[in-house]
Amino acid sequence: MEIFFIFLFIILFNFLIYLNFKNISKVLVFFDKPDGKLKNHKDPVSFIGGLIFLINLYLISFIIKIINLDDLIFNSNFLDIILILGSIFFVIGFIDDFKNLSPNIKLLLIIISTFFVILFFPEIKLESIKISFLKHHYSFGDYSFIFTLLSFALLANAINMFDGINLQLICFTLFIFVIFILKSFLPIFFILLSINLIFLGLLNYQNKVFIGDGGCYLISSIIGLTFIYQYKTFSNFLYGDQVFIILFIPAIDMLRLFILRIIKKKHPFKGDLNHLHHMIDSFIKNKSLTILITLSLCILPTLLMFLKLETYLILVLSLILYLSLILFLEFKKKFYKSSE
């Protein structure tokens, strides 16, 4: 019965935000203004989506603690770790949203904040990794601290780079949350967070709100911490290669962009309009279809994984599919330019 009232309260809370968002955005005057370069939207759009998500995170956590459900849902102090690292990541991204921090500063702040959180909460450190098709697990030994730092930094940037078109990141995050729910990894917690994401998705679809860098970094911290938590806590955990399959498209697209930018002697974390979703959208000129294609590319490998296909085959097939699409889009782009 208590769970039912929590669900009802979170639904009503977010419904009220949805109905009164215009007034809320006028009070919280944080707007993403178009610049004609990386920001091509026509009118200023509020970027408080991440802030609303953070408020929901705190509200859900507060209610869970008040009615003494935290010990039933979480082991140890995992909820506190999410609140601490998530808040720090959000602040870094939120400052970047209106101050436009340099890529080096953002990366340094993410690494430093993660370093101190791991220092105080060593249980989130990844000491080893298990691969589903190999018998032995591999220990990182003295490099576990560095590996964990790099994992959070890369995940934060991959998630942020995947947020370049309305609804794409929200739908992808909901997809990951559904996996957590179906695998029984903190299902109540992620159902409550998903309620907020659905309402944010409606506002984002109507071009009223952006998640912003703050929201992207916050989401990356929750996803990263949960992957580590489930790996160390649950018997039906996801193996390292299975986690990579779930994150394959954002990860491989980030790697491609890093390589291209380095070749062009640009900063690997400096934004551009060469992401997968930008390439698809410039070709088909339909944002809804673009989201459908990118999300299908994300979901297909995971579906194959749950159909028990060997993960190394899924990775090979996914890579071939991704590279084939990129080569096709590049060919079409050059073809149109040469014909003009």
GROMACS .gro file of C-alpha atoms in nm:
model
  340
    1MET     CA    1   0.000   0.000   0.000
    2GLU     CA    2   0.286   0.238   0.082
    3ILE     CA    3   0.443   0.172  -0.258
    4PHE     CA    4   0.114   0.254  -0.430
    5PHE     CA    5   0.095   0.594  -0.260
    6ILE     CA    6   0.457   0.668  -0.352
    7PHE     CA    7   0.381   0.595  -0.718
    8LEU     CA    8   0.065   0.806  -0.702
    9PHE     CA    9   0.247   1.097  -0.537
   10ILE     CA   10   0.533   1.097  -0.791
   11ILE     CA   11   0.282   1.083  -1.080
   12LEU     CA   12   0.082   1.377  -0.939
   13PHE     CA   13   0.397   1.574  -0.861
   14ASN     CA   14   0.528   1.541  -1.216
   15PHE     CA   15   0.184   1.599  -1.368
   16LEU     CA   16   0.165   1.931  -1.183
   17ILE     CA   17   0.512   2.024  -1.312
   18TYR     CA   18   0.397   1.936  -1.663
   19LEU     CA   19   0.082   2.149  -1.636
   20ASN     CA   20   0.262   2.446  -1.483
   21PHE     CA   21   0.590   2.419  -1.669
   22LYS     CA   22   0.550   2.749  -1.851
   23ASN     CA   23   0.531   2.938  -1.521
   24ILE     CA   24   0.808   2.729  -1.366
   25SER     CA   25   1.042   2.804  -1.657
   26LYS     CA   26   0.971   3.176  -1.617
   27VAL     CA   27   1.076   3.160  -1.252
   28LEU     CA   28   1.382   2.941  -1.321
   29VAL     CA   29   1.519   3.152  -1.605
   30PHE     CA   30   1.778   2.911  -1.745
   31PHE     CA   31   1.742   2.901  -2.122
   32ASP     CA   32   1.951   2.742  -2.396
   33LYS     CA   33   1.976   3.007  -2.666
   34PRO     CA   34   2.040   2.915  -3.033
   35ASP     CA   35   2.385   3.011  -3.165
   36GLY     CA   36   2.351   2.907  -3.531
   37LYS     CA   37   2.635   2.654  -3.487
   38LEU     CA   38   2.588   2.359  -3.253
   39LYS     CA   39   2.254   2.487  -3.123
   40ASN     CA   40   2.017   2.501  -3.417
   41HIS     CA   41   1.681   2.527  -3.239
   42LYS     CA   42   1.478   2.834  -3.336
   43ASP     CA   43   1.383   2.978  -2.997
   44PRO     CA   44   1.540   2.973  -2.648
   45VAL     CA   45   1.451   2.651  -2.464
   46SER     CA   46   1.463   2.593  -2.088
   47PHE     CA   47   1.739   2.352  -1.985
   48ILE     CA   48   1.601   2.273  -1.638
   49GLY     CA   49   1.511   1.916  -1.736
   50GLY     CA   50   1.815   1.789  -1.549
   51LEU     CA   51   1.721   1.995  -1.244
   52ILE     CA   52   1.368   1.850  -1.244
   53PHE     CA   53   1.517   1.500  -1.270
   54LEU     CA   54   1.750   1.576  -0.976
   55ILE     CA   55   1.459   1.708  -0.767
   56ASN     CA   56   1.269   1.387  -0.840
   57LEU     CA   57   1.575   1.183  -0.740
   58TYR     CA   58   1.595   1.364  -0.406
   59LEU     CA   59   1.219   1.347  -0.352
   60ILE     CA   60   1.206   0.973  -0.424
   61SER     CA   61   1.507   0.912  -0.199
   62PHE     CA   62   1.355   1.122   0.082
   63ILE     CA   63   1.022   0.939   0.071
   64ILE     CA   64   1.192   0.599   0.061
   65LYS     CA   65   1.399   0.690   0.366
   66ILE     CA   66   1.105   0.845   0.556
   67ILE     CA   67   0.894   0.529   0.532
   68ASN     CA   68   1.199   0.310   0.602
   69LEU     CA   69   1.201   0.132   0.267
   70ASP     CA   70   1.564   0.214   0.185
   71ASP     CA   71   1.699  -0.094   0.366
   72LEU     CA   72   1.452  -0.314   0.177
   73ILE     CA   73   1.538  -0.166  -0.165
   74PHE     CA   74   1.911  -0.090  -0.137
   75ASN     CA   75   2.209  -0.264   0.015
   76SER     CA   76   2.455  -0.064   0.228
   77ASN     CA   77   2.472   0.309   0.140
   78PHE     CA   78   2.423   0.284  -0.236
   79LEU     CA   79   2.142   0.540  -0.239
   80ASP     CA   80   2.367   0.794  -0.063
   81ILE     CA   81   2.641   0.735  -0.321
   82ILE     CA   82   2.396   0.799  -0.606
   83LEU     CA   83   2.282   1.125  -0.443
   84ILE     CA   84   2.639   1.245  -0.383
   85LEU     CA   85   2.798   1.158  -0.718
   86GLY     CA   86   2.480   1.242  -0.910
   87SER     CA   87   2.458   1.586  -0.748
   88ILE     CA   88   2.824   1.665  -0.819
   89PHE     CA   89   2.795   1.551  -1.181
   90PHE     CA   90   2.477   1.756  -1.222
   91VAL     CA   91   2.641   2.072  -1.087
   92ILE     CA   92   2.934   2.032  -1.328
   93GLY     CA   93   2.700   1.991  -1.625
   94PHE     CA   94   2.462   2.264  -1.511
   95ILE     CA   95   2.747   2.515  -1.484
   96ASP     CA   96   2.858   2.411  -1.833
   97ASP     CA   97   2.505   2.470  -1.964
   98PHE     CA   98   2.526   2.845  -1.911
   99LYS     CA   99   2.901   2.907  -1.873
  100ASN     CA  100   3.020   2.682  -2.158
  101LEU     CA  101   3.321   2.533  -1.978
  102SER     CA  102   3.618   2.417  -2.181
  103PRO     CA  103   3.634   2.040  -2.252
  104ASN     CA  104   3.951   2.009  -2.044
  105ILE     CA  105   3.791   2.175  -1.740
  106LYS     CA  106   3.482   1.953  -1.763
  107LEU     CA  107   3.689   1.638  -1.794
  108LEU     CA  108   3.912   1.741  -1.504
  109LEU     CA  109   3.613   1.820  -1.279
  110ILE     CA  110   3.449   1.485  -1.360
  111ILE     CA  111   3.770   1.293  -1.285
  112ILE     CA  112   3.839   1.484  -0.961
  113SER     CA  113   3.483   1.445  -0.830
  114THR     CA  114   3.479   1.074  -0.915
  115PHE     CA  115   3.820   1.032  -0.751
  116PHE     CA  116   3.701   1.170  -0.418
  117VAL     CA  117   3.374   0.975  -0.423
  118ILE     CA  118   3.565   0.651  -0.483
  119LEU     CA  119   3.807   0.750  -0.209
  120PHE     CA  120   3.524   0.783   0.044
  121PHE     CA  121   3.317   0.496  -0.098
  122PRO     CA  122   3.565   0.232  -0.222
  123GLU     CA  123   3.282  -0.019  -0.272
  124ILE     CA  124   3.207   0.140  -0.612
  125LYS     CA  125   3.557   0.062  -0.736
  126LEU     CA  126   3.573  -0.205  -1.005
  127GLU     CA  127   3.838  -0.458  -0.906
  128SER     CA  128   3.768  -0.713  -1.180
  129ILE     CA  129   3.559  -0.782  -1.488
  130LYS     CA  130   3.386  -1.097  -1.606
  131ILE     CA  131   3.324  -1.182  -1.971
  132SER     CA  132   3.029  -1.409  -2.050
  133PHE     CA  133   3.207  -1.629  -2.305
  134LEU     CA  134   3.530  -1.667  -2.104
  135LYS     CA  135   3.570  -1.886  -1.796
  136HIS     CA  136   3.803  -1.665  -1.597
  137HIS     CA  137   3.746  -1.316  -1.464
  138TYR     CA  138   4.018  -1.055  -1.501
  139SER     CA  139   4.146  -0.850  -1.210
  140PHE     CA  140   4.259  -0.490  -1.259
  141GLY     CA  141   4.480  -0.505  -0.952
  142ASP     CA  142   4.650  -0.175  -0.885
  143TYR     CA  143   4.480  -0.023  -1.192
  144SER     CA  144   4.123  -0.069  -1.063
  145PHE     CA  145   4.108   0.291  -0.938
  146ILE     CA  146   4.221   0.429  -1.274
  147PHE     CA  147   3.988   0.198  -1.466
  148THR     CA  148   3.689   0.313  -1.261
  149LEU     CA  149   3.778   0.679  -1.309
  150LEU     CA  150   3.809   0.635  -1.686
  151SER     CA  151   3.483   0.439  -1.701
  152PHE     CA  152   3.282   0.718  -1.537
  153ALA     CA  153   3.454   0.989  -1.743
  154LEU     CA  154   3.395   0.808  -2.073
  155LEU     CA  155   3.037   0.715  -1.986
  156ALA     CA  156   2.957   1.077  -1.893
  157ASN     CA  157   3.089   1.199  -2.227
  158ALA     CA  158   2.922   0.919  -2.426
  159ILE     CA  159   2.582   0.995  -2.272
  160ASN     CA  160   2.630   1.369  -2.321
  161MET     CA  161   2.728   1.323  -2.686
  162PHE     CA  162   2.421   1.103  -2.741
  163ASP     CA  163   2.193   1.391  -2.640
  164GLY     CA  164   2.179   1.585  -2.965
  165ILE     CA  165   1.816   1.552  -3.068
  166ASN     CA  166   1.491   1.572  -2.873
  167LEU     CA  167   1.373   1.250  -2.703
  168GLN     CA  168   1.678   1.044  -2.803
  169LEU     CA  169   1.858   1.038  -2.468
  170ILE     CA  170   1.537   1.019  -2.265
  171CYS     CA  171   1.416   0.717  -2.465
  172PHE     CA  172   1.758   0.551  -2.442
  173THR     CA  173   1.767   0.609  -2.065
  174LEU     CA  174   1.417   0.464  -2.030
  175PHE     CA  175   1.536   0.163  -2.230
  176ILE     CA  176   1.822   0.104  -1.984
  177PHE     CA  177   1.590   0.157  -1.686
  178VAL     CA  178   1.352  -0.105  -1.832
  179ILE     CA  179   1.644  -0.350  -1.842
  180PHE     CA  180   1.718  -0.276  -1.475
  181ILE     CA  181   1.349  -0.327  -1.390
  182LEU     CA  182   1.315  -0.653  -1.584
  183LYS     CA  183   1.636  -0.786  -1.429
  184SER     CA  184   1.500  -0.687  -1.084
  185PHE     CA  185   1.783  -0.440  -1.020
  186LEU     CA  186   1.611  -0.193  -0.781
  187PRO     CA  187   1.282  -0.206  -0.981
  188ILE     CA  188   1.081   0.025  -0.752
  189PHE     CA  189   1.351   0.293  -0.766
  190PHE     CA  190   1.378   0.286  -1.144
  191ILE     CA  191   1.003   0.273  -1.204
  192LEU     CA  192   0.971   0.594  -1.000
  193LEU     CA  193   1.253   0.761  -1.193
  194SER     CA  194   1.097   0.644  -1.520
  195ILE     CA  195   0.771   0.822  -1.432
  196ASN     CA  196   0.961   1.151  -1.422
  197LEU     CA  197   1.141   1.073  -1.749
  198ILE     CA  198   0.809   1.009  -1.925
  199PHE     CA  199   0.679   1.355  -1.827
  200LEU     CA  200   1.013   1.512  -1.921
  201GLY     CA  201   0.989   1.329  -2.253
  202LEU     CA  202   0.652   1.493  -2.324
  203LEU     CA  203   0.798   1.837  -2.252
  204ASN     CA  204   1.112   1.761  -2.452
  205TYR     CA  205   0.903   1.638  -2.748
  206GLN     CA  206   0.714   1.970  -2.741
  207ASN     CA  207   1.051   2.150  -2.741
  208LYS     CA  208   0.975   2.312  -2.403
  209VAL     CA  209   1.269   2.169  -2.208
  210PHE     CA  210   1.614   2.021  -2.260
  211ILE     CA  211   1.783   1.776  -2.027
  212GLY     CA  212   2.102   1.980  -2.059
  213ASP     CA  213   2.456   1.875  -1.975
  214GLY     CA  214   2.354   1.867  -1.608
  215GLY     CA  215   2.089   1.606  -1.680
  216CYS     CA  216   2.321   1.408  -1.907
  217TYR     CA  217   2.596   1.386  -1.646
  218LEU     CA  218   2.343   1.302  -1.374
  219ILE     CA  219   2.195   1.020  -1.584
  220SER     CA  220   2.543   0.885  -1.663
  221SER     CA  221   2.630   0.869  -1.291
  222ILE     CA  222   2.312   0.675  -1.209
  223ILE     CA  223   2.364   0.430  -1.496
  224GLY     CA  224   2.734   0.382  -1.419
  225LEU     CA  225   2.680   0.330  -1.046
  226THR     CA  226   2.394   0.086  -1.109
  227PHE     CA  227   2.600  -0.125  -1.348
  228ILE     CA  228   2.868  -0.153  -1.079
  229TYR     CA  229   2.611  -0.214  -0.803
  230GLN     CA  230   2.431  -0.494  -0.987
  231TYR     CA  231   2.765  -0.651  -1.079
  232LYS     CA  232   2.865  -0.670  -0.714
  233THR     CA  233   2.524  -0.741  -0.556
  234PHE     CA  234   2.305  -0.960  -0.775
  235SER     CA  235   2.355  -1.320  -0.882
  236ASN     CA  236   2.192  -1.251  -1.221
  237PHE     CA  237   2.434  -0.967  -1.293
  238LEU     CA  238   2.520  -0.842  -1.641
  239TYR     CA  239   2.868  -0.939  -1.758
  240GLY     CA  240   3.116  -0.678  -1.878
  241ASP     CA  241   3.057  -0.760  -2.245
  242GLN     CA  242   2.679  -0.748  -2.193
  243VAL     CA  243   2.705  -0.399  -2.042
  244PHE     CA  244   2.913  -0.291  -2.341
  245ILE     CA  245   2.648  -0.427  -2.579
  246ILE     CA  246   2.379  -0.219  -2.406
  247LEU     CA  247   2.596   0.093  -2.438
  248PHE     CA  248   2.743  -0.003  -2.776
  249ILE     CA  249   2.605   0.272  -3.003
  250PRO     CA  250   2.686   0.570  -2.776
  251ALA     CA  251   3.028   0.417  -2.700
  252ILE     CA  252   3.131   0.333  -3.057
  253ASP     CA  253   3.003   0.665  -3.191
  254MET     CA  254   3.206   0.848  -2.925
  255LEU     CA  255   3.516   0.648  -3.024
  256ARG     CA  256   3.464   0.731  -3.393
  257LEU     CA  257   3.428   1.101  -3.316
  258PHE     CA  258   3.737   1.097  -3.095
  259ILE     CA  259   3.944   0.945  -3.376
  260LEU     CA  260   3.809   1.185  -3.641
  261ARG     CA  261   3.868   1.490  -3.422
  262ILE     CA  262   4.222   1.385  -3.337
  263ILE     CA  263   4.298   1.326  -3.707
  264LYS     CA  264   4.166   1.676  -3.779
  265LYS     CA  265   4.378   1.808  -3.488
  266LYS     CA  266   4.074   1.908  -3.286
  267HIS     CA  267   4.002   1.845  -2.918
  268PRO     CA  268   3.841   1.498  -2.884
  269PHE     CA  269   3.577   1.637  -2.645
  270LYS     CA  270   3.499   1.947  -2.851
  271GLY     CA  271   3.142   1.935  -2.984
  272ASP     CA  272   3.048   1.916  -3.351
  273LEU     CA  273   2.760   1.809  -3.575
  274ASN     CA  274   2.914   1.485  -3.697
  275HIS     CA  275   2.738   1.252  -3.453
  276LEU     CA  276   2.546   0.952  -3.583
  277HIS     CA  277   2.208   1.118  -3.524
  278HIS     CA  278   2.323   1.435  -3.703
  279MET     CA  279   2.436   1.231  -4.004
  280ILE     CA  280   2.111   1.037  -4.020
  281ASP     CA  281   1.897   1.348  -3.976
  282SER     CA  282   2.085   1.542  -4.245
  283PHE     CA  283   2.016   1.254  -4.486
  284ILE     CA  284   1.649   1.172  -4.416
  285LYS     CA  285   1.553   1.516  -4.273
  286ASN     CA  286   1.303   1.365  -4.032
  287LYS     CA  287   1.384   1.384  -3.661
  288SER     CA  288   1.122   1.128  -3.555
  289LEU     CA  289   1.256   0.873  -3.802
  290THR     CA  290   1.612   0.959  -3.697
  291ILE     CA  291   1.531   0.876  -3.334
  292LEU     CA  292   1.361   0.554  -3.443
  293ILE     CA  293   1.671   0.446  -3.636
  294THR     CA  294   1.926   0.532  -3.364
  295LEU     CA  295   1.719   0.370  -3.090
  296SER     CA  296   1.666   0.060  -3.305
  297LEU     CA  297   2.043   0.036  -3.345
  298CYS     CA  298   2.072   0.057  -2.964
  299ILE     CA  299   1.796  -0.192  -2.885
  300LEU     CA  300   1.868  -0.459  -3.149
  301PRO     CA  301   2.201  -0.581  -3.001
  302THR     CA  302   2.045  -0.604  -2.654
  303LEU     CA  303   1.749  -0.803  -2.787
  304LEU     CA  304   1.990  -1.044  -2.957
  305MET     CA  305   2.178  -1.075  -2.629
  306PHE     CA  306   1.862  -1.170  -2.437
  307LEU     CA  307   1.785  -1.421  -2.713
  308LYS     CA  308   2.107  -1.595  -2.598
  309LEU     CA  309   2.316  -1.519  -2.907
  310GLU     CA  310   2.687  -1.518  -2.821
  311THR     CA  311   2.795  -1.168  -2.727
  312TYR     CA  312   3.110  -1.170  -2.943
  313LEU     CA  313   2.892  -1.240  -3.248
  314ILE     CA  314   2.655  -0.959  -3.148
  315LEU     CA  315   2.947  -0.718  -3.114
  316VAL     CA  316   3.082  -0.814  -3.457
  317LEU     CA  317   2.740  -0.784  -3.623
  318SER     CA  318   2.670  -0.453  -3.448
  319LEU     CA  319   3.004  -0.311  -3.554
  320ILE     CA  320   2.949  -0.417  -3.916
  321LEU     CA  321   2.600  -0.265  -3.915
  322TYR     CA  322   2.722   0.059  -3.759
  323LEU     CA  323   3.020   0.100  -3.992
  324SER     CA  324   2.809   0.014  -4.297
  325LEU     CA  325   2.560   0.284  -4.203
  326ILE     CA  326   2.837   0.541  -4.143
  327LEU     CA  327   3.004   0.460  -4.476
  328PHE     CA  328   2.672   0.481  -4.658
  329LEU     CA  329   2.591   0.820  -4.504
  330GLU     CA  330   2.940   0.951  -4.579
  331PHE     CA  331   2.915   0.831  -4.939
  332LYS     CA  332   2.575   0.996  -4.985
  333LYS     CA  333   2.703   1.317  -4.830
  334LYS     CA  334   3.001   1.334  -5.069
  335PHE     CA  335   2.781   1.233  -5.364
  336TYR     CA  336   2.535   1.519  -5.300
  337LYS     CA  337   2.819   1.768  -5.261
  338SER     CA  338   2.984   1.662  -5.586
  339SER     CA  339   2.653   1.685  -5.775
  340GLU     CA  340   2.580   2.039  -5.661
   0.00000   0.00000   0.00000
